[in-house]
Every structure is written in structure tokens, then in C-alpha cells.
Short mmCIF file of C-alpha atoms and ligand atoms in Angstrom, two decimals:
data_model
loop_
_atom_site.label_atom_id
_atom_site.label_comp_id
_atom_site.label_asym_id
_atom_site.label_seq_id
_atom_site.Cartn_x
_atom_site.Cartn_y
_atom_site.Cartn_z
CA MET A 289 34.78 63.13 106.24
CA ALA A 290 31.60 61.20 105.73
CA ARG A 291 30.35 61.57 102.20
CA THR A 292 26.81 62.04 101.03
CA ALA A 293 25.85 61.22 97.43
CA VAL A 294 25.51 64.28 95.61
CA THR A 295 22.68 63.96 92.88
CA THR A 296 21.28 67.53 92.50
CA ARG A 297 22.60 70.61 92.62
CA ALA A 298 20.75 71.65 95.89
CA ASP A 299 22.77 68.63 97.22
CA ALA A 300 26.05 70.88 96.33
CA VAL A 301 24.73 74.12 97.63
CA ALA A 302 24.12 72.13 101.23
CA LEU A 303 27.73 71.07 101.35
CA ASP A 304 28.91 74.67 100.83
CA ALA A 305 26.69 75.87 103.55
CA ALA A 306 28.46 73.37 105.95
CA ASP A 307 31.88 74.22 104.90
CA PRO A 308 34.29 75.19 107.71
CA LEU A 309 36.12 77.01 104.80
CA ALA A 310 33.36 78.90 103.02
CA ALA A 311 34.40 82.27 104.36
CA PHE A 312 37.76 82.38 102.59
CA ARG A 313 35.97 82.72 99.09
CA ASP A 314 35.13 86.44 100.37
CA ARG A 315 39.04 86.88 100.47
CA PHE A 316 39.31 86.66 96.55
CA GLU A 317 38.61 88.66 93.55
CA LEU A 318 36.38 86.24 91.80
CA GLY A 319 33.70 88.52 90.62
CA GLU A 320 30.06 88.14 90.87
CA GLY A 321 29.22 86.83 87.38
CA ARG A 322 28.55 83.65 85.74
CA ARG A 323 32.63 82.60 85.25
CA ILE A 324 33.46 79.47 87.20
CA TYR A 325 37.29 79.42 87.56
CA VAL A 326 38.89 75.88 87.89
CA ASP A 327 42.50 76.63 87.17
CA GLY A 328 44.20 77.41 90.55
CA ASN A 329 46.31 74.58 89.86
CA SER A 330 47.74 76.69 87.10
CA LEU A 331 47.49 80.25 88.75
CA GLY A 332 45.68 80.69 91.80
CA ALA A 333 43.26 83.68 92.29
CA LEU A 334 44.17 87.19 93.24
CA ALA A 335 43.71 87.36 97.21
CA HIS A 336 42.77 90.60 98.85
CA ASP A 337 45.31 89.88 101.37
CA ALA A 338 47.95 89.70 98.47
CA GLN A 339 47.31 92.54 96.89
CA ALA A 340 47.07 94.81 100.51
CA ALA A 341 50.52 93.41 100.75
CA LEU A 342 51.92 93.92 97.51
CA GLU A 343 50.39 97.51 97.81
CA ALA A 344 52.25 98.01 101.38
CA ARG A 345 55.44 96.78 100.43
CA ILE A 346 55.21 99.21 97.08
CA GLY A 347 54.56 102.18 99.43
CA GLU A 348 57.48 101.05 101.38
CA TRP A 349 59.58 101.26 98.33
CA GLY A 350 58.18 104.90 97.77
CA ASP A 351 58.72 106.10 101.16
CA ARG A 352 62.10 104.48 102.41
CA LEU A 353 63.54 103.96 99.15
CA VAL A 354 66.87 101.76 99.62
CA THR A 355 67.00 102.24 103.33
CA GLY A 356 64.18 99.66 103.20
CA TRP A 357 66.75 96.85 102.08
CA HIS A 358 67.45 97.01 105.92
CA ASP A 359 64.24 95.01 106.64
CA TRP A 360 63.77 93.53 103.65
CA VAL A 361 67.32 91.78 102.87
CA ASP A 362 66.03 88.54 104.96
CA ALA A 363 62.44 88.19 103.54
CA PRO A 364 63.39 85.21 101.51
CA VAL A 365 64.28 83.36 104.73
CA THR A 366 61.50 84.59 106.75
CA VAL A 367 58.72 84.11 104.30
CA GLY A 368 60.21 80.52 103.76
CA ASP A 369 59.89 79.83 107.45
CA ARG A 370 56.50 80.72 107.14
CA LEU A 371 55.99 78.68 104.52
CA ALA A 372 57.57 76.04 105.89
CA GLY A 373 55.05 75.85 108.70
CA ALA A 374 52.04 76.65 106.94
CA ALA A 375 52.24 74.17 104.03
CA LEU A 376 55.19 71.99 103.97
CA GLY A 377 55.65 70.03 107.09
CA ALA A 378 59.39 71.71 107.61
CA GLY A 379 60.94 72.96 110.62
CA PRO A 380 62.59 76.66 110.33
CA GLY A 381 65.52 77.26 108.49
CA GLN A 382 65.31 74.96 105.80
CA VAL A 383 63.30 76.81 103.14
CA ILE A 384 64.30 79.92 101.35
CA VAL A 385 61.76 81.84 98.68
CA SER A 386 63.33 83.11 95.46
CA ASP A 387 64.02 82.62 92.00
CA SER A 388 61.61 80.33 89.80
CA THR A 389 60.90 76.68 90.17
CA THR A 390 63.07 75.46 87.41
CA VAL A 391 66.40 77.55 88.80
CA ASN A 392 65.68 75.96 91.98
CA LEU A 393 65.54 72.60 90.81
CA TYR A 394 68.87 73.33 88.61
CA LYS A 395 70.48 74.54 91.67
CA LEU A 396 69.41 71.80 94.07
CA ALA A 397 70.11 68.87 91.28
CA ALA A 398 73.40 70.17 90.53
CA ALA A 399 74.29 70.56 93.97
CA ALA A 400 73.16 66.82 94.52
CA LEU A 401 75.26 65.35 91.71
CA ASP A 402 78.41 67.24 93.03
CA ALA A 403 77.84 65.44 96.29
CA ARG A 404 77.00 61.71 95.00
CA PRO A 405 77.75 59.59 92.19
CA GLY A 406 75.66 57.79 90.13
CA ALA A 407 72.67 57.97 87.81
CA ILE A 408 69.90 60.45 87.82
CA VAL A 409 66.18 58.81 88.13
CA CYS A 410 63.31 60.51 86.95
CA ASP A 411 59.67 60.11 85.88
CA PRO A 412 58.89 61.30 81.97
CA ALA A 413 55.67 61.94 82.78
CA ASP A 414 56.53 64.65 85.37
CA PHE A 415 56.39 68.75 84.06
CA PRO A 416 58.88 69.06 81.24
CA THR A 417 61.35 71.57 82.87
CA ASP A 418 61.96 69.27 85.10
CA ARG A 419 62.96 66.79 82.56
CA TYR A 420 64.79 69.18 80.75
CA VAL A 421 66.89 70.68 83.35
CA LEU A 422 67.79 66.74 84.22
CA GLN A 423 68.68 66.17 80.58
CA GLY A 424 70.82 69.25 80.56
CA LEU A 425 72.46 68.26 84.02
CA SER A 426 73.14 64.69 82.57
CA ALA A 427 74.71 65.96 79.39
CA ARG A 428 76.90 68.29 81.09
CA MET A 429 78.05 66.26 83.80
CA GLY A 430 78.23 62.90 82.01
CA ARG A 431 75.53 61.04 84.10
CA GLU A 432 73.26 58.32 82.88
CA LEU A 433 69.28 59.42 83.02
CA ARG A 434 67.03 56.41 84.26
CA MET A 435 63.27 57.09 83.18
CA LEU A 436 60.68 55.51 85.22
CA ASP A 437 57.95 53.82 83.42
CA THR A 438 55.08 54.91 85.10
CA ASP A 439 51.34 54.39 85.11
CA PRO A 440 49.80 57.51 83.61
CA VAL A 441 46.93 57.83 86.21
CA ALA A 442 48.49 56.20 89.26
CA GLY A 443 52.05 57.78 89.00
CA PRO A 444 54.97 56.47 90.31
CA GLN A 445 55.30 53.48 92.81
CA PRO A 446 57.85 52.62 95.33
CA ALA A 447 58.89 49.56 93.85
CA GLU A 448 59.49 51.01 90.29
CA VAL A 449 61.78 53.51 91.83
CA GLU A 450 63.54 50.65 93.74
CA ARG A 451 64.21 48.92 90.47
CA ALA A 452 64.89 51.88 88.72
CA CYS A 453 67.87 52.78 91.82
CA ALA A 454 69.20 49.20 91.58
CA GLY A 455 72.77 49.11 91.71
CA GLY A 456 73.22 52.76 93.18
CA ALA A 457 72.01 56.12 92.07
CA ALA A 458 72.71 59.78 93.00
CA LEU A 459 69.30 61.62 92.61
CA VAL A 460 65.84 60.61 92.37
CA VAL A 461 63.53 63.60 91.17
CA LEU A 462 59.94 63.06 91.52
CA SER A 463 56.31 65.39 91.48
CA ALA A 464 54.63 64.93 94.84
CA VAL A 465 51.36 65.59 92.86
CA ASN A 466 51.68 64.86 89.09
CA TYR A 467 50.71 67.69 86.99
CA ARG A 468 48.49 65.86 84.92
CA SER A 469 46.93 63.36 86.48
CA GLY A 470 46.86 64.96 89.94
CA SER A 471 47.94 61.59 91.41
CA PHE A 472 49.52 62.08 95.00
CA ALA A 473 52.59 60.01 95.59
CA ARG A 474 53.55 57.81 98.31
CA MET A 475 56.60 59.94 99.44
CA ALA A 476 57.69 58.55 102.71
CA GLU A 477 58.01 55.11 100.91
CA ILE A 478 59.34 56.48 97.51
CA THR A 479 62.09 58.74 99.78
CA ALA A 480 63.01 55.49 101.51
CA ALA A 481 63.45 53.63 98.35
CA GLY A 482 65.90 56.19 97.08
CA HIS A 483 67.94 56.41 100.17
CA ALA A 484 68.39 52.67 100.31
CA ALA A 485 70.18 52.90 96.83
CA GLY A 486 72.22 55.93 98.68
CA ALA A 487 70.39 58.65 96.65
CA LEU A 488 69.35 61.82 97.78
CA VAL A 489 65.49 62.49 96.97
CA LEU A 490 64.39 66.05 95.49
CA TRP A 491 60.73 66.56 95.53
CA ASP A 492 58.87 69.18 93.10
CA LEU A 493 55.67 70.51 94.90
CA CYS A 494 54.26 72.77 92.30
CA HIS A 495 51.10 71.15 92.73
CA ALA A 496 51.08 69.97 96.25
CA ALA A 497 52.11 73.12 98.37
CA GLY A 498 49.23 74.47 99.64
CA ALA A 499 46.83 71.80 98.23
CA VAL A 500 47.73 68.48 100.54
CA GLU A 501 49.89 67.74 103.70
CA VAL A 502 53.47 67.25 102.56
CA ASP A 503 55.60 66.83 105.44
CA LEU A 504 58.82 67.19 104.07
CA ASP A 505 60.47 66.36 107.72
CA ALA A 506 58.50 63.54 108.64
CA VAL A 507 58.82 61.79 104.94
CA GLY A 508 62.77 62.13 105.26
CA ALA A 509 62.91 64.49 101.99
CA ASP A 510 66.52 65.63 101.02
CA LEU A 511 65.56 68.48 99.02
CA ALA A 512 62.76 70.19 97.26
CA VAL A 513 61.50 72.85 95.13
CA GLY A 514 57.94 74.41 94.18
CA CYS A 515 55.97 77.18 92.89
CA THR A 516 53.86 79.70 94.65
CA TYR A 517 51.72 80.89 92.11
CA LYS A 518 49.11 77.54 92.06
CA TYR A 519 47.81 77.16 95.59
CA LEU A 520 49.35 79.80 97.20
CA ASN A 521 47.85 82.78 95.49
CA ALA A 522 51.05 84.79 95.15
CA GLY A 523 50.53 85.76 91.55
CA PRO A 524 52.10 85.26 87.91
CA GLY A 525 56.18 84.57 88.46
CA SER A 526 56.00 84.76 92.00
CA PRO A 527 59.40 83.36 93.48
CA ALA A 528 59.59 79.76 93.99
CA LEU A 529 60.26 77.71 97.46
CA LEU A 530 63.35 75.69 97.61
CA TYR A 531 63.63 73.16 100.74
CA VAL A 532 67.13 71.36 102.01
CA ARG A 533 66.95 69.36 104.98
CA SER A 534 69.20 71.05 107.58
CA GLY A 535 71.37 67.90 108.19
CA LEU A 536 72.38 68.08 104.16
CA GLN A 537 72.55 71.89 104.03
CA ALA A 538 76.65 72.05 104.95
CA GLU A 539 77.40 69.44 102.57
CA LEU A 540 76.03 70.90 99.49
CA ARG A 541 77.02 73.76 97.57
CA SER A 542 74.88 75.91 95.01
CA PRO A 543 76.25 76.21 91.42
CA ILE A 544 75.49 79.38 91.40
CA TRP A 545 78.26 81.32 93.37
CA GLY A 546 76.09 84.45 93.95
CA TRP A 547 76.59 87.38 96.28
CA PHE A 548 73.51 86.77 98.23
CA SER A 549 74.83 83.37 99.50
CA GLN A 550 78.30 84.78 100.02
CA ALA A 551 79.16 84.22 103.86
CA ASP A 552 80.07 88.13 104.35
CA GLN A 553 77.93 89.47 101.64
CA PHE A 554 78.67 93.31 102.24
CA ALA A 555 82.37 93.02 102.88
CA MET A 556 82.72 92.53 98.97
CA GLY A 557 85.67 90.41 99.76
CA PRO A 558 87.40 88.66 96.82
CA GLU A 559 86.74 84.86 97.68
CA TYR A 560 83.22 83.00 97.70
CA GLU A 561 82.67 81.45 100.52
CA PRO A 562 78.84 80.40 101.39
CA VAL A 563 77.07 81.09 104.24
CA GLU A 564 75.92 78.29 106.84
CA GLY A 565 72.90 77.36 106.61
CA ILE A 566 69.69 77.61 103.94
CA GLY A 567 70.73 80.99 102.72
CA ARG A 568 73.76 79.34 100.83
CA PHE A 569 71.10 78.42 97.94
CA LEU A 570 70.19 82.09 97.18
CA ALA A 571 71.90 83.38 94.13
CA GLY A 572 71.32 87.49 93.43
CA THR A 573 69.07 89.97 94.46
CA PRO A 574 65.79 88.38 95.99
CA PRO A 575 62.20 89.51 94.48
CA ILE A 576 61.42 91.61 97.26
CA VAL A 577 57.93 93.46 96.01
CA ALA A 578 56.72 89.39 95.12
CA LEU A 579 57.68 88.06 98.10
CA ALA A 580 55.09 90.13 99.98
CA ALA A 581 52.41 88.43 98.18
CA VAL A 582 53.88 84.83 99.04
CA ASP A 583 54.06 85.88 102.47
CA ALA A 584 50.30 86.76 102.50
CA GLY A 585 49.38 83.58 100.90
CA ALA A 586 51.19 81.55 103.71
CA ALA A 587 49.63 83.70 106.25
CA MET A 588 46.22 82.75 104.57
CA LEU A 589 46.81 78.80 104.45
CA ALA A 590 47.82 79.11 108.13
CA ASP A 591 44.74 80.60 108.98
CA ALA A 592 42.55 78.28 107.19
CA GLY A 593 44.63 75.01 108.50
CA LEU A 594 46.12 72.70 106.29
CA ALA A 595 44.11 69.75 107.68
CA ARG A 596 40.94 71.28 106.71
CA VAL A 597 42.54 72.53 103.31
CA ARG A 598 43.08 68.84 102.42
CA ALA A 599 39.84 67.57 103.61
CA LYS A 600 38.09 70.53 101.28
CA ALA A 601 40.22 69.26 98.54
CA ALA A 602 39.43 65.67 98.76
CA ALA A 603 35.76 66.67 99.21
CA LEU A 604 35.98 68.57 96.00
CA THR A 605 37.72 66.45 93.96
CA SER A 606 35.61 63.14 95.28
CA LEU A 607 32.52 65.38 93.83
CA ALA A 608 34.36 65.95 90.23
CA VAL A 609 34.99 62.01 90.35
CA ASP A 610 31.32 61.15 91.20
CA LEU A 611 30.11 63.59 88.64
CA HIS A 612 32.46 62.39 86.05
CA ASP A 613 30.73 59.04 86.61
CA GLN A 614 27.42 59.95 86.15
CA ARG A 615 27.46 62.73 83.46
CA LEU A 616 30.55 62.83 81.94
CA ALA A 617 31.69 58.76 81.13
CA PRO A 618 28.51 58.47 79.24
CA LEU A 619 29.81 60.95 76.74
CA GLY A 620 33.03 59.30 76.06
CA PHE A 621 35.14 60.94 79.36
CA THR A 622 37.45 58.61 81.15
CA LEU A 623 38.90 59.42 84.38
CA GLY A 624 42.43 60.25 83.94
CA THR A 625 42.92 60.78 88.06
CA PRO A 626 43.15 58.10 90.75
CA ARG A 627 39.89 57.40 92.60
CA GLU A 628 41.17 57.17 95.97
CA PRO A 629 41.04 60.52 97.72
CA GLU A 630 44.12 59.90 99.87
CA ARG A 631 45.99 59.46 96.59
CA ARG A 632 45.08 62.71 94.86
CA GLY A 633 46.01 66.48 94.79
CA ALA A 634 43.39 69.23 94.40
CA HIS A 635 42.90 69.11 90.54
CA VAL A 636 41.14 66.34 88.47
CA SER A 637 41.85 65.17 84.97
CA LEU A 638 38.93 64.50 82.46
CA ARG A 639 40.27 62.69 79.44
CA HIS A 640 38.44 63.03 75.98
CA PRO A 641 39.81 62.38 72.49
CA ASP A 642 38.50 65.96 71.50
CA ALA A 643 39.30 67.53 74.80
CA TRP A 644 41.09 70.53 73.37
CA ARG A 645 38.15 71.91 71.23
CA ILE A 646 35.72 71.03 74.34
CA CYS A 647 37.99 73.00 76.65
CA ARG A 648 37.83 76.01 74.19
CA ALA A 649 34.12 75.78 74.05
CA LEU A 650 33.98 75.69 77.89
CA ILE A 651 35.94 79.04 78.15
CA ASP A 652 34.45 80.80 75.08
CA ARG A 653 31.04 79.88 75.35
CA ALA A 654 30.40 78.56 78.83
CA ASP A 655 32.51 80.72 81.15
CA VAL A 656 34.13 77.94 82.49
CA ILE A 657 37.94 78.18 82.91
CA PRO A 658 39.75 74.97 83.36
CA ASP A 659 43.08 74.34 81.24
CA PHE A 660 44.02 71.68 78.80
CA ARG A 661 47.01 69.52 79.09
CA ALA A 662 48.14 67.40 75.78
CA PRO A 663 47.27 64.93 74.77
CA ASP A 664 43.75 64.76 75.86
CA SER A 665 43.35 66.14 79.35
CA ILE A 666 41.06 69.03 80.79
CA ARG A 667 41.93 69.62 84.31
CA PHE A 668 39.63 71.06 86.79
CA GLY A 669 41.71 72.73 89.66
CA LEU A 670 39.85 73.00 92.55
CA ALA A 671 41.41 75.29 94.63
CA PRO A 672 40.39 74.48 98.41
CA LEU A 673 40.05 77.99 99.41
CA TYR A 674 37.77 79.65 97.16
CA THR A 675 36.22 76.86 95.16
CA ARG A 676 32.46 75.88 96.26
CA HIS A 677 30.94 72.60 95.79
CA VAL A 678 28.34 74.18 93.46
CA ASP A 679 31.12 75.42 91.05
CA VAL A 680 31.89 71.97 90.52
CA TRP A 681 28.22 71.06 89.88
CA ASP A 682 27.88 74.09 87.60
CA ALA A 683 31.18 73.30 85.75
CA VAL A 684 30.30 69.78 85.08
CA ASP A 685 26.94 70.44 84.21
CA ARG A 686 28.07 72.85 81.39
CA LEU A 687 30.49 70.59 80.43
CA ALA A 688 28.21 67.81 79.47
CA ASP A 689 25.98 70.40 78.07
CA ILE A 690 29.00 71.24 75.55
CA VAL A 691 29.57 67.83 74.70
CA GLU A 692 26.23 66.77 74.51
CA SER A 693 24.58 69.53 72.25
CA GLY A 694 28.23 69.22 69.94
CA GLU A 695 28.80 73.02 70.66
CA HIS A 696 32.59 72.18 70.66
CA GLU A 697 32.62 70.98 67.34
CA GLY A 698 32.53 74.69 66.22
CA SER A 699 35.87 75.49 68.13
CA GLU A 700 39.12 75.69 66.47
CA ALA A 701 41.92 73.31 66.39
CA ALA A 702 44.84 73.76 68.38
CA THR A 703 46.29 77.01 67.77
CA ALA A 704 47.03 79.21 71.01
CA ARG A 705 50.27 78.79 73.19
CA VAL A 706 48.35 78.41 76.32
CA THR A 707 44.37 77.77 77.45
C1 PLP B 35 55.10 70.49 88.19
C2 PLP B 35 55.89 71.74 88.01
N1 PLP B 35 57.15 71.90 87.92
C3 PLP B 35 57.52 72.69 87.28
C4 PLP B 35 57.16 73.83 86.76
C5 PLP B 35 57.58 75.06 86.37
O1 PLP B 35 57.79 76.18 87.13
P1 PLP B 35 58.70 77.77 86.50
O2 PLP B 35 58.10 77.84 85.22
O3 PLP B 35 57.88 78.43 87.66
O4 PLP B 35 59.90 77.23 86.77
C6 PLP B 35 55.54 73.89 86.96
C7 PLP B 35 54.87 74.81 86.18
O5 PLP B 35 53.54 74.93 86.37
C8 PLP B 35 55.05 72.70 87.17
O6 PLP B 35 53.33 72.51 87.34
#
């Protein structure tokens, strides 16, 4: 997309007028007030489609009671297929939606370690739950845990993964889009580097699914997990995706031998025998109500088209980078996100030594909702389906005003558990 310099608010308004996804904003519950929501990378906004789908599912529950299970039981797989096509570049039969990202990561990492000898490679700059799960598995299974030493802004590079895998490795676990910096990894090259060392490669897609073109099949990914409550807008605690490349499924076994992954589930037989296909990574009863919202989120994304979503994410983050340079850098901010649009997801990280207090003041006094990530980052999540260019302009403008006026100095030091 050709970029024109935005130097006035009217320029941002003009970009919104030309935005092919502009109409999607009306399909969300965002209110008409002054509030600007730039935290869609933490929790996506409520879509009317998701609300209607949830209400319909609850109605089915009321009407059909247990007879509804006949139609609900395959939802993790059917919703997974829809999500695979809409957001993940994955063919059918490779994705399920159930459980949380953390639990799915445990299932896949443990299955991979059972199938391959050697070390685990991960990035300590990735989201902590990934590291904790891998530390636990490393201790339990007696595997070496090798940590990359990556640049905090650029993220992991293929050559670093190659070096960390030297001598062979069992499993590489990395985020496609880093939760703090928003850097978008070179997935194909990194996957190839892991494969060259004999490792399986597992991608955490939490900040990538619905924000960038992931293309799991094309990059040769083995395994992936990711949440649906960010850019898929399926609501707080909505179930997570789990991907296993079809050629690998028969070789892997989930460490949780639950009845939903049993070959003949309702025979209630004495021995566990996992079903063929992606269903073998299910565990217990899936969250049928919440799956309705994931389905609605995937359908909306299919409707918008991932290429248009990606282009809008690049346009919004580019605007934020430009405005950072114009208004925020002179106030002591530094950019914590790569400058090349193709190396970013849909959020930007604005670093400042007083980031916590500035973030609090933005929320409490300026009606802008971003979030804070220790030690010094304010994240602006620019969810492409409902964020306008003018929101980016106004959010940066209010941020600059807060710091210029020193208003944040009255905010409390860090006390809350979440922003
Ligand atoms: C990159 C990443 N991985 C994993 C998680 C954890 O997911 P959950 O708490 O749903 O298991 C998050 C949550 O925000 C995340 O951002």
C-alpha cells in the first residue's frame, strides 16, 4: 500500500474514508464516547456477531438440553477447520479449538519431546507461560533447555536458532509475533533451521492469529498454539487453537489421555486408544458455548480477508511509528517495535522509563486504553477490524499531552495486577 505522510488529524480521517475495512467497525460494541480502545492485542472487542452466536448457542442449550450434543460434539474440529482457512493458512483436519493456550502448549511440547530426543530451544523474551511450561517439561523429562539471546526489538533470527540447535535438538518453541515488541518472526527460515537440526518447530500464534498472514502449511510448521480472545474477538477466556501438521499426527500422542481423544469414545471401553487425526489432541469436554464465539470470529475474519487485515495492520502500525517519531521521541520515548512493516504484527510498543505511570494516566485521565508490559513498554494494539487511523492519531496526541503536561506524575506507582 502506498503511504502518504500524515501530518494532520484530517489526513488520518482521510485514510479512514478510503479504508476498505472501515465498515467492520460498526459490527463491534465500542460505544460512541471519547474512549479509545487500543488493547485489542490483549482482549478483542465484543463483536455483535459473537454476541448473537453466543445467545443462539445458549438458546439451543435451553431448548435442546443434552440432545444438543449430537450437533455440538464436533465443534472443536469444525471451528478449527474454519479458523485454519480464515487465519492460519492451514488445510482442514489440522486444527482444533479447545482448552487454553497454556494447556495446548503443554500437550504439544510433551508429545514432541516424547517423539524426539534432545534439547528444547526457546526465547526467554517470549511470553512467560511458554517458558514456564517448558521449564516444567525440562525438569520432568530431564531435557536441556537452551535459551536464545535475542535482540529485544528485532526478535529471534534464523542464524540464532541454527546456532542454538547446533548438535541437534528435539523442539524449538517460538512466538510468531512477540508479545512485547510486536516483531514478526521469519517463520519459514526459522522452521527450516529447526528442521535441519532434527527438531520439531512449535509456533505460539497468540499475537499473530488474525493479525498477520501466518501460512502454517507453507512455512512447514509442525505444531502451533494460540489464543482466540485477541484478534479473533471471541471473548475473555475463549478456547485456544492447536495445530498439528497432518503428516505428524499419527506419530504424536497427547500426554493427556482424555475420553474426548479416545477412538470409540462412547463405547466407554477399558483401554485408551487415541482416535486418528487431529481429534487425538482433545482432552475433556470442550467449551461448546464459547466455541460459538470463536466460530463467529473466524467467519468475520474470512469475510474481511486476511490480506486486507494484514494491509490495514501495516498501515495502522506505520502511522503509529511515524507519530512516535514526530511527537513522542522528543519526549523521551523510544520505539520498541521493528520499523519494517513486514516485520511487525498489529501492535506497537512505545518505551519510556516512566511507562507505568504514563499508562495509568492515559487510562484514568485521557480515556485511552492501552496496556503496560514490564519493564518499560506501553503497547498500542491496533486491531485492524475496528481501529481507525484517527484513533491512532488521537491516542498518540493524548499520550503526548499527558507527558508534556506532566499529568502522569500524579499517578500511583505500579500496584495493580493488570492494566
Ligand atoms: C504470546 C502468548 N502466549 C501465551 C499466552 C497465554 O495464554 P493463556 O493464558 O490463554 O493460556 C498469552 C496470553 O496473553 C500470550 O500473549
